[in-house]
Amino acid sequence: MKHITRRQFGKTVAATAAVVYAGAALPRFALGDPEPTTLHYPKGFKWGCATAAYQIEGGARDDGRGASNWDVFSHTPGKTYRGDTGDVADDSYHLYKEDVKLLHNLGVSTYRMSLSWSRIFPNGTGQPNAKGMDYYQRVVDELLANNITPYITLFHWDLPQALPGGWQSRDTAKAFADYAAYATRRLGDRVHHFMTTNEFACFTDLGYRVGQFAPGLKLPDKEANQVRHHGILAHGLAVGAIRANTPSGTEVGLAENANVYVPVIESREHIEAARRATREGNAPFLTALMEGKYIDSYLEQEGSNAPKVEPGDMKVIGSALDFVGLNIYTPQYVRADGSAKGWALEENPTSYPHMASPWLTIGPECIYWGVRNVTDLWKPKGIYITENGCSSDDVLTPAGRVEDTDRVMYLRNHLTQLHRVAVEGYPIKGYFLWSLLDNFEWADGYSKRFGIHYVDFKTQKRTPKLSAEWYRDVIATNAVE
Ligand code: PNW
């Protein structure tokens, strides 16, 4: 292996994969034996679960936590399903030991969680709140005591309400870097993987352009594009802040829900179209980070509404990363067309299947193409699936079981595509299932369940679903069967 180039290695792995797939046609067991067909993942592959602070913690007013934009938004009538809020959520602020136990029972090696900025800086900047930081140190210690490696997201949408103008203000990007510096300095002796932000489009466009998420604004394009810019600038400034405040070897990345473009047919021309779509369709966010610039097609498209960029911004935004985290749920089909652009989106027919959330259309190849397109374009050092999972209409039976066969179907198919991309030699390091627990699903409140553990929100009782049992087996065998 020592003298093999990366390219040759890719080929060797691909050849092995071909054998694995071809071999699948020839049973390795006697016909009739109840043996599973097994797709093994690379040795050392990291399996985990993901959550976010506002969605699980509750304890909204405990120990000096300041209000966030999501507290305000969820308490505004008409903004969330039935007025649901994250005041209590899964009460993980108090029950975190129980939740770590669930992780332990699954056998995960990693856990992705986020910090509530306003627990640590109740006013966004200024005086830190020691009790807030203590909480996260306790959670981290509990994880480490269970041999679980924490991956920490610094911002998963809950912005301190006290910051004037929120993401409309450039100062918020600077405040974020200061908070990132403080939090990672405090945790950096024990935590070695940090993600800056989660899903730019959700906290910028959905919050400030569409108004579906906090703070619920519908700004004109020019202002909304400036919000986007402040979001990616915050990321870039935080990368520098984390590096300056943590030991060398600390890995820094982000979690981004890049649009995943899947070729309608896996032929050369459509594959090329999907790759171009990936670059152009993610221009305001991931492309800007990977290339350190806004590409021409984006600037042309936005014209006089293009964001105002200060000298040095794009260099900061393009700061080198140790990994790219992709949150992948759904595909967007693309075909090559004769246009100058070279690609066009396919619209799905009304019969296209989806999970319990109407936006969550099912197309497991999105995992494969998400990783492949990003790697082919930008060659990141490593990729994680930082979220993948689905909502189901889960029912707890009187016998205490949740038979979420549709979630198992969804996960099994996505993990099969993850296996495909891994054996082809793409640099996929790990997978975080969204989510460990049913939780506060933002504007959908508690009406949509994404957990592999069922939560009774009245009693806070957690019950492993069929999908938890299934995932435990995946982890134990490092394989999908
Ligand atoms: C992600 N879409 O959000 C978030 O990171 C999680 O906090 C959330 O609970 C999870 O996915 C499930 O929704 C998304 O409309 C929200 O395509 C909306 C979309 C995708 C992801």
Coordinates of C-alpha atoms and ligand atoms in Angstrom, one line a residue:
M1 CA 0.0 0.0 0.0
K2 CA 2.9 2.3 0.8
H3 CA 4.0 2.8 -2.8
I4 CA 0.7 3.1 -4.3
T5 CA -0.5 6.5 -5.5
R6 CA -3.9 7.9 -4.5
R7 CA -5.2 7.4 -8.1
Q8 CA -4.0 3.8 -8.1
F9 CA -5.5 3.3 -4.7
G10 CA -8.9 4.6 -6.0
K11 CA -8.7 2.1 -8.8
T12 CA -7.8 -0.8 -6.6
V13 CA -10.7 0.0 -4.3
A14 CA -13.0 0.4 -7.3
A15 CA -11.9 -3.0 -8.6
T16 CA -12.5 -4.5 -5.2
A17 CA -15.9 -2.9 -5.2
A18 CA -16.7 -4.4 -8.6
V19 CA -15.8 -7.8 -7.3
V20 CA -18.0 -7.2 -4.2
Y21 CA -21.0 -6.2 -6.5
A22 CA -20.4 -9.0 -9.0
G23 CA -19.9 -11.4 -6.1
A24 CA -23.3 -10.4 -4.8
A25 CA -24.8 -12.3 -7.7
L26 CA -23.2 -15.5 -6.5
P27 CA -24.4 -16.4 -3.0
R28 CA -21.6 -17.0 -0.6
F29 CA -23.9 -19.2 1.4
A30 CA -25.9 -22.3 0.6
L31 CA -29.3 -21.4 -1.0
G32 CA -31.9 -21.3 1.7
D33 CA -29.5 -20.3 4.5
P34 CA -30.8 -17.3 6.4
E35 CA -27.5 -15.4 5.9
P36 CA -27.6 -11.6 5.3
T37 CA -26.0 -10.0 2.3
T38 CA -23.4 -7.7 3.7
L39 CA -21.9 -4.4 2.5
H40 CA -18.9 -3.6 4.7
Y41 CA -17.7 -0.1 5.2
P42 CA -14.0 0.9 5.4
K43 CA -12.2 0.1 8.6
G44 CA -12.5 2.9 11.2
F45 CA -15.6 4.4 9.6
K46 CA -17.2 6.7 12.1
W47 CA -20.9 6.1 13.0
G48 CA -22.8 8.7 15.0
C49 CA -26.0 10.6 15.6
A50 CA -26.7 14.3 15.4
T51 CA -28.8 16.8 17.4
A52 CA -29.0 20.5 17.9
A53 CA -29.2 22.6 21.1
Y54 CA -32.5 24.4 20.6
Q55 CA -34.2 21.2 19.3
I56 CA -33.4 19.0 22.4
E57 CA -32.2 21.0 25.4
G58 CA -35.1 22.9 26.8
G59 CA -34.0 24.6 30.0
A60 CA -34.6 27.8 28.1
R61 CA -34.4 30.0 31.1
D62 CA -32.1 27.9 33.3
D63 CA -28.8 29.0 34.7
G64 CA -28.6 32.4 33.1
R65 CA -29.3 31.4 29.5
G66 CA -30.2 34.5 27.3
A67 CA -33.0 34.5 24.9
S68 CA -32.4 33.5 21.3
N69 CA -34.1 34.5 18.1
W70 CA -35.8 31.1 18.1
D71 CA -37.3 31.7 21.6
V72 CA -38.8 34.9 20.3
F73 CA -39.9 33.4 17.0
S74 CA -41.5 30.3 18.5
H75 CA -43.3 32.4 21.1
T76 CA -44.8 34.7 18.4
P77 CA -48.3 33.5 17.6
G78 CA -48.7 31.8 14.2
K79 CA -45.0 31.1 13.6
T80 CA -44.7 27.4 14.6
Y81 CA -47.1 24.4 14.4
R82 CA -49.7 24.9 17.2
G83 CA -47.4 27.5 18.8
D84 CA -44.9 24.8 19.9
T85 CA -41.7 26.1 21.4
G86 CA -38.3 24.8 22.5
D87 CA -38.9 25.8 26.1
V88 CA -38.7 22.2 27.3
A89 CA -38.2 20.1 24.1
D90 CA -36.5 16.8 25.2
D91 CA -35.3 18.4 28.4
S92 CA -31.8 17.2 27.5
Y93 CA -30.5 20.1 29.6
H94 CA -31.4 17.9 32.6
L95 CA -31.5 14.5 31.0
Y96 CA -28.2 14.5 29.1
K97 CA -26.9 11.5 31.0
E98 CA -29.8 9.5 29.8
D99 CA -29.2 10.6 26.3
V100 CA -25.6 9.7 26.4
K101 CA -26.7 6.3 27.6
L102 CA -28.9 5.9 24.5
L103 CA -25.8 6.7 22.4
H104 CA -23.8 4.2 24.3
N105 CA -26.4 1.5 23.8
L106 CA -26.3 2.2 20.0
G107 CA -22.5 1.8 20.1
V108 CA -21.8 5.0 18.2
S109 CA -18.2 6.2 18.2
T110 CA -19.2 9.9 17.5
Y111 CA -21.9 12.4 18.4
R112 CA -22.7 15.7 16.7
M113 CA -24.2 18.3 19.0
S114 CA -24.4 22.0 19.0
L115 CA -23.9 24.7 21.6
S116 CA -26.4 27.3 22.5
W117 CA -24.5 30.6 22.0
S118 CA -26.9 32.5 24.3
R119 CA -26.2 30.0 27.1
I120 CA -22.6 30.9 27.0
F121 CA -23.0 34.6 26.1
P122 CA -26.5 35.6 27.2
N123 CA -26.1 38.9 25.4
G124 CA -24.2 37.5 22.4
T125 CA -21.1 39.4 23.3
G126 CA -19.5 40.7 26.5
Q127 CA -19.6 38.8 29.8
P128 CA -19.7 35.0 29.4
N129 CA -22.0 32.9 31.7
A130 CA -19.9 30.3 33.5
K131 CA -22.9 28.1 34.1
G132 CA -23.5 27.8 30.4
M133 CA -20.0 26.7 29.6
D134 CA -20.1 24.3 32.6
Y135 CA -23.1 22.5 31.1
Y136 CA -21.3 21.7 27.9
Q137 CA -18.2 20.6 29.7
R138 CA -20.3 18.2 31.7
V139 CA -21.9 16.8 28.5
V140 CA -18.5 16.5 26.8
D141 CA -17.1 14.7 29.9
E142 CA -20.0 12.3 29.9
L143 CA -19.5 11.5 26.2
L144 CA -15.8 10.9 26.7
A145 CA -16.4 8.7 29.7
N146 CA -18.5 6.6 27.3
N147 CA -15.8 6.5 24.6
I148 CA -17.9 8.8 22.3
T149 CA -16.0 11.5 20.3
P150 CA -17.9 14.8 20.3
Y151 CA -18.2 16.8 17.1
I152 CA -19.4 20.3 18.1
T153 CA -21.4 22.7 15.9
L154 CA -21.0 26.3 17.2
F155 CA -24.1 27.7 15.5
H156 CA -27.2 25.7 14.7
W157 CA -29.6 28.6 14.1
D158 CA -30.3 29.9 17.7
L159 CA -28.8 33.4 17.6
P160 CA -28.7 35.5 20.8
Q161 CA -31.6 37.9 20.5
A162 CA -29.6 40.7 22.1
L163 CA -27.4 41.1 19.0
P164 CA -28.7 44.2 17.2
G165 CA -30.0 43.5 13.7
G166 CA -29.1 39.7 13.9
W167 CA -27.5 38.5 10.7
Q168 CA -28.3 41.8 9.0
S169 CA -25.4 43.3 10.9
R170 CA -21.8 42.6 9.9
D171 CA -21.0 42.9 13.6
T172 CA -22.8 39.6 14.2
A173 CA -20.1 37.9 12.2
K174 CA -17.4 39.4 14.4
A175 CA -19.4 38.5 17.6
F176 CA -19.6 34.9 16.3
A177 CA -15.8 34.7 15.9
D178 CA -15.4 36.0 19.5
Y179 CA -17.8 33.5 20.8
A180 CA -16.2 30.7 18.8
A181 CA -12.8 31.7 20.1
Y182 CA -14.0 31.6 23.7
A183 CA -16.0 28.3 23.5
T184 CA -13.3 26.4 21.6
R185 CA -10.6 27.6 24.0
R186 CA -12.6 26.2 26.8
L187 CA -13.3 22.9 25.1
G188 CA -10.3 22.5 22.9
D189 CA -8.4 20.3 25.4
R190 CA -11.1 17.6 25.1
V191 CA -12.9 18.3 21.8
H192 CA -11.0 18.0 18.6
H193 CA -13.7 18.4 15.9
F194 CA -15.6 21.6 15.4
M195 CA -18.1 22.8 12.9
T196 CA -18.7 26.5 12.6
T197 CA -22.3 26.8 11.2
N198 CA -25.2 24.6 10.2
E199 CA -26.9 25.1 6.8
F200 CA -26.4 28.7 5.6
A201 CA -29.5 28.7 3.5
C202 CA -31.8 27.9 6.5
F203 CA -30.6 30.6 8.8
T204 CA -30.1 33.2 6.1
D205 CA -32.7 32.7 3.3
L206 CA -35.4 31.0 5.3
G207 CA -35.0 33.4 8.2
Y208 CA -34.5 36.7 6.3
R209 CA -35.9 36.3 2.8
V210 CA -38.7 33.7 3.0
G211 CA -39.6 34.3 6.7
Q212 CA -40.4 30.7 7.5
F213 CA -37.7 30.5 10.2
A214 CA -36.5 33.0 12.8
P215 CA -36.5 36.0 12.7
G216 CA -39.3 35.7 10.1
L217 CA -38.4 38.5 7.9
K218 CA -39.1 38.9 4.2
L219 CA -36.3 41.3 3.1
P220 CA -35.7 42.4 -0.5
D221 CA -33.0 40.5 -2.4
K222 CA -30.2 43.0 -1.9
E223 CA -30.6 42.9 1.9
A224 CA -31.1 39.2 2.0
N225 CA -28.0 38.6 -0.1
Q226 CA -26.1 40.7 2.4
V227 CA -27.4 38.5 5.2
R228 CA -26.0 35.5 3.3
H229 CA -22.6 37.2 3.0
H230 CA -22.5 37.9 6.8
G231 CA -23.3 34.2 7.4
I232 CA -20.4 32.9 5.3
L233 CA -18.1 35.7 6.7
A234 CA -19.0 34.5 10.2
H235 CA -17.9 31.0 9.2
G236 CA -14.6 32.2 7.8
L237 CA -13.8 34.4 10.8
A238 CA -14.7 31.5 13.1
V239 CA -12.3 29.2 11.3
G240 CA -9.4 31.5 12.1
A241 CA -10.6 32.0 15.7
I242 CA -10.9 28.3 16.3
R243 CA -7.4 27.6 14.9
A244 CA -5.9 30.4 17.0
N245 CA -7.5 29.0 20.2
T246 CA -7.1 25.2 20.0
P247 CA -4.2 22.8 19.9
S248 CA -2.8 21.9 16.5
G249 CA -4.5 18.8 15.2
T250 CA -8.0 20.2 15.9
E251 CA -10.2 19.6 12.9
V252 CA -12.4 22.4 11.6
G253 CA -15.2 22.2 9.2
L254 CA -18.9 23.0 8.9
A255 CA -22.2 21.3 8.2
E256 CA -23.8 22.5 5.0
N257 CA -27.0 21.4 3.2
A258 CA -25.6 22.0 -0.2
N259 CA -28.2 21.3 -2.9
V260 CA -27.5 17.8 -4.2
Y261 CA -27.8 17.5 -7.9
V262 CA -28.4 14.0 -9.2
P263 CA -28.0 13.2 -12.9
V264 CA -31.4 12.0 -14.2
I265 CA -29.6 9.3 -16.1
E266 CA -26.1 8.2 -15.1
S267 CA -24.5 9.0 -18.4
R268 CA -21.5 11.2 -19.1
E269 CA -23.5 14.3 -20.3
H270 CA -25.9 14.3 -17.3
I271 CA -23.1 13.6 -14.9
E272 CA -21.3 16.6 -16.2
A273 CA -24.5 18.7 -16.0
A274 CA -25.0 17.7 -12.3
R275 CA -21.4 18.7 -11.6
R276 CA -21.9 22.1 -13.1
A277 CA -25.2 22.5 -11.3
T278 CA -23.4 21.7 -8.0
R279 CA -21.0 24.6 -8.5
E280 CA -23.5 27.1 -9.8
G281 CA -26.5 26.1 -7.6
N282 CA -24.4 26.4 -4.4
A283 CA -22.7 29.6 -5.5
P284 CA -23.7 31.9 -2.5
F285 CA -22.5 29.3 0.1
L286 CA -20.4 26.2 -0.4
T287 CA -18.9 27.3 -3.7
A288 CA -17.9 30.6 -2.2
L289 CA -16.2 28.8 0.7
M290 CA -14.4 26.3 -1.5
E291 CA -13.2 28.8 -4.1
G292 CA -12.8 31.9 -2.0
K293 CA -14.9 34.0 -4.4
Y294 CA -18.4 34.6 -5.7
I295 CA -18.4 32.9 -9.2
D296 CA -19.3 35.0 -12.2
S297 CA -22.7 33.4 -12.9
Y298 CA -23.8 34.3 -9.3
L299 CA -22.7 37.9 -9.6
E300 CA -24.3 38.2 -13.1
Q301 CA -27.5 36.7 -11.8
E302 CA -27.8 39.0 -8.8
G303 CA -26.5 42.1 -10.7
S304 CA -27.0 45.2 -8.5
N305 CA -28.4 43.0 -5.7
A306 CA -25.0 41.3 -5.3
P307 CA -23.6 41.5 -1.7
K308 CA -21.3 44.2 -0.7
V309 CA -17.9 42.6 -0.1
E310 CA -15.1 44.3 1.9
P311 CA -11.4 43.8 1.0
G312 CA -10.1 40.6 2.5
D313 CA -13.6 39.1 3.1
M314 CA -13.3 36.4 0.4
K315 CA -9.9 35.3 1.6
V316 CA -11.3 34.7 5.0
I317 CA -14.4 33.0 3.6
G318 CA -12.2 30.7 1.6
S319 CA -10.1 29.6 4.7
A320 CA -8.8 26.1 4.4
L321 CA -10.9 23.4 6.1
D322 CA -10.1 20.0 7.4
F323 CA -13.4 18.5 6.4
V324 CA -16.7 19.4 4.7
G325 CA -19.9 18.2 6.4
L326 CA -22.9 17.6 4.2
N327 CA -26.4 17.4 5.5
I328 CA -28.2 15.3 2.8
Y329 CA -31.8 14.5 2.7
T330 CA -33.2 14.8 -0.8
P331 CA -32.1 14.9 -4.4
Q332 CA -32.6 17.5 -7.2
Y333 CA -32.6 15.9 -10.6
V334 CA -30.6 17.6 -13.3
R335 CA -30.3 16.9 -17.0
A336 CA -27.9 18.3 -19.6
D337 CA -29.7 20.6 -22.0
G338 CA -28.5 22.5 -25.1
S339 CA -28.4 25.9 -23.3
A340 CA -25.2 27.9 -22.7
K341 CA -25.6 27.1 -19.0
G342 CA -25.6 23.4 -19.9
W343 CA -28.0 22.1 -17.3
A344 CA -31.6 22.3 -16.2
L345 CA -33.5 21.1 -13.2
E346 CA -36.1 18.4 -13.6
E347 CA -39.4 18.9 -11.8
N348 CA -40.7 15.9 -10.0
P349 CA -44.2 14.5 -10.9
T350 CA -46.9 14.8 -8.2
S351 CA -46.6 11.0 -7.7
Y352 CA -42.9 11.4 -6.5
P353 CA -42.6 9.7 -3.1
H354 CA -41.8 11.6 0.1
M355 CA -41.5 10.9 3.8
A356 CA -43.7 12.5 6.5
S357 CA -42.3 15.9 5.8
P358 CA -43.6 16.9 2.3
W359 CA -40.2 18.4 1.3
L360 CA -38.4 15.2 2.1
T361 CA -38.6 13.5 -1.3
I362 CA -36.9 10.1 -1.4
G363 CA -33.9 9.5 -3.7
P364 CA -31.1 7.6 -2.0
E365 CA -28.6 8.3 -4.7
C366 CA -28.4 11.8 -3.3
I367 CA -25.8 10.5 -0.8
Y368 CA -23.6 9.1 -3.6
W369 CA -23.8 12.2 -5.8
G370 CA -23.6 14.7 -3.0
V371 CA -20.2 13.3 -1.9
R372 CA -19.0 12.6 -5.5
N373 CA -19.9 16.1 -6.9
V374 CA -18.3 17.9 -4.0
T375 CA -15.2 15.8 -4.2
D376 CA -14.8 16.0 -8.0
L377 CA -15.2 19.8 -7.9
W378 CA -13.1 20.8 -4.9
K379 CA -11.3 17.7 -3.5
P380 CA -11.8 18.4 0.2
K381 CA -9.5 16.5 2.6
G382 CA -12.4 14.7 4.1
I383 CA -16.2 14.6 4.0
Y384 CA -18.7 13.6 6.6
I385 CA -22.4 13.1 6.2
T386 CA -23.3 15.4 9.1
E387 CA -27.0 14.7 8.8
N388 CA -29.2 12.2 7.1
G389 CA -32.5 10.8 8.3
C390 CA -36.2 11.3 7.9
S391 CA -39.6 12.0 9.5
S392 CA -42.2 9.2 9.9
D393 CA -45.7 9.0 11.3
D394 CA -44.4 7.0 14.2
V395 CA -46.9 5.3 16.5
L396 CA -46.0 4.0 19.9
T397 CA -48.0 0.7 20.4
P398 CA -49.4 -0.3 23.7
A399 CA -46.7 -2.9 23.8
G400 CA -44.2 -0.1 23.8
R401 CA -42.8 -0.6 20.2
V402 CA -42.4 1.8 17.3
E403 CA -42.3 -0.1 14.0
D404 CA -40.8 2.6 11.8
T405 CA -40.3 0.3 8.8
D406 CA -40.4 3.3 6.4
R407 CA -37.5 5.0 8.3
V408 CA -35.5 1.7 8.1
M409 CA -36.2 1.6 4.4
Y410 CA -35.0 5.2 4.0
L411 CA -31.9 4.6 6.0
R412 CA -30.9 1.3 4.5
N413 CA -31.2 2.7 1.0
H414 CA -29.1 5.8 1.8
L415 CA -26.5 3.8 3.6
T416 CA -26.2 1.5 0.5
Q417 CA -25.4 4.6 -1.6
L418 CA -23.0 5.7 1.1
H419 CA -21.3 2.3 0.8
R420 CA -21.1 2.8 -3.0
V421 CA -19.3 6.1 -2.7
A422 CA -17.0 4.8 0.0
V423 CA -15.8 1.8 -1.9
E424 CA -15.2 3.9 -5.0
G425 CA -12.5 5.7 -3.0
Y426 CA -14.2 9.0 -2.1
P427 CA -12.9 10.5 1.1
I428 CA -16.0 9.8 3.3
K429 CA -15.0 9.5 6.9
G430 CA -18.3 9.1 8.8
Y431 CA -22.0 9.4 9.0
F432 CA -24.3 11.2 11.6
L433 CA -27.9 10.0 11.6
W434 CA -30.4 12.8 12.2
S435 CA -31.6 12.3 14.8
L436 CA -30.9 10.6 18.1
L437 CA -34.3 11.7 19.4
D438 CA -37.6 13.1 18.3
N439 CA -37.3 16.8 18.9
F440 CA -38.4 20.3 18.2
E441 CA -38.6 20.4 14.4
W442 CA -38.4 24.2 14.0
A443 CA -41.5 25.6 12.3
D444 CA -43.1 22.2 12.3
G445 CA -42.9 22.1 16.1
Y446 CA -43.4 18.5 17.5
S447 CA -45.6 17.4 14.6
K448 CA -42.7 15.8 12.7
R449 CA -40.6 13.1 14.3
F450 CA -37.0 12.5 13.1
G451 CA -35.7 10.4 16.0
I452 CA -34.6 6.8 16.1
H453 CA -35.8 7.1 19.7
Y454 CA -39.4 7.9 20.3
V455 CA -40.0 10.7 22.8
D456 CA -43.2 11.0 24.8
F457 CA -43.1 14.8 25.3
K458 CA -45.4 14.6 28.3
T459 CA -43.3 12.2 30.3
Q460 CA -39.9 12.6 28.5
K461 CA -39.7 8.8 28.2
R462 CA -37.4 7.7 25.4
T463 CA -38.2 4.4 23.6
P464 CA -35.9 3.0 20.9
K465 CA -37.7 2.5 17.6
L466 CA -37.1 -0.4 15.2
S467 CA -34.7 1.9 13.4
A468 CA -32.5 2.2 16.5
E469 CA -32.3 -1.6 16.7
W470 CA -31.4 -1.6 13.0
Y471 CA -28.7 1.1 13.3
R472 CA -27.2 -0.6 16.3
D473 CA -26.6 -3.7 14.1
V474 CA -25.1 -1.5 11.3
I475 CA -22.6 0.0 13.8
A476 CA -21.8 -3.4 15.4
T477 CA -21.0 -5.0 12.1
N478 CA -19.7 -1.9 10.3
A479 CA -21.9 -3.1 7.5
V480 CA -25.4 -2.8 6.1
E481 CA -27.1 -6.1 5.9
Ligands
PNW1 C1 -32.0 20.3 8.8 N1 -35.4 21.5 3.5 O1 -32.9 21.2 8.4 C2 -31.5 20.8 10.1 O2 -30.1 20.9 10.2 C3 -32.1 20.1 11.3 O3 -32.0 21.0 12.4 C4 -33.5 19.7 11.0 O4 -34.2 19.2 12.2 C5 -33.4 18.6 10.0 O5 -32.7 19.0 8.9 C6 -34.7 18.0 9.5 O6 -35.5 19.0 8.9 C7 -33.5 21.2 7.1 O7 -36.5 22.1 3.4 C8 -34.6 22.0 7.0 O8 -34.9 21.0 2.5 C9 -35.3 22.1 5.8 C10 -34.7 21.4 4.7 C11 -33.6 20.6 4.8 C12 -33.0 20.5 6.1

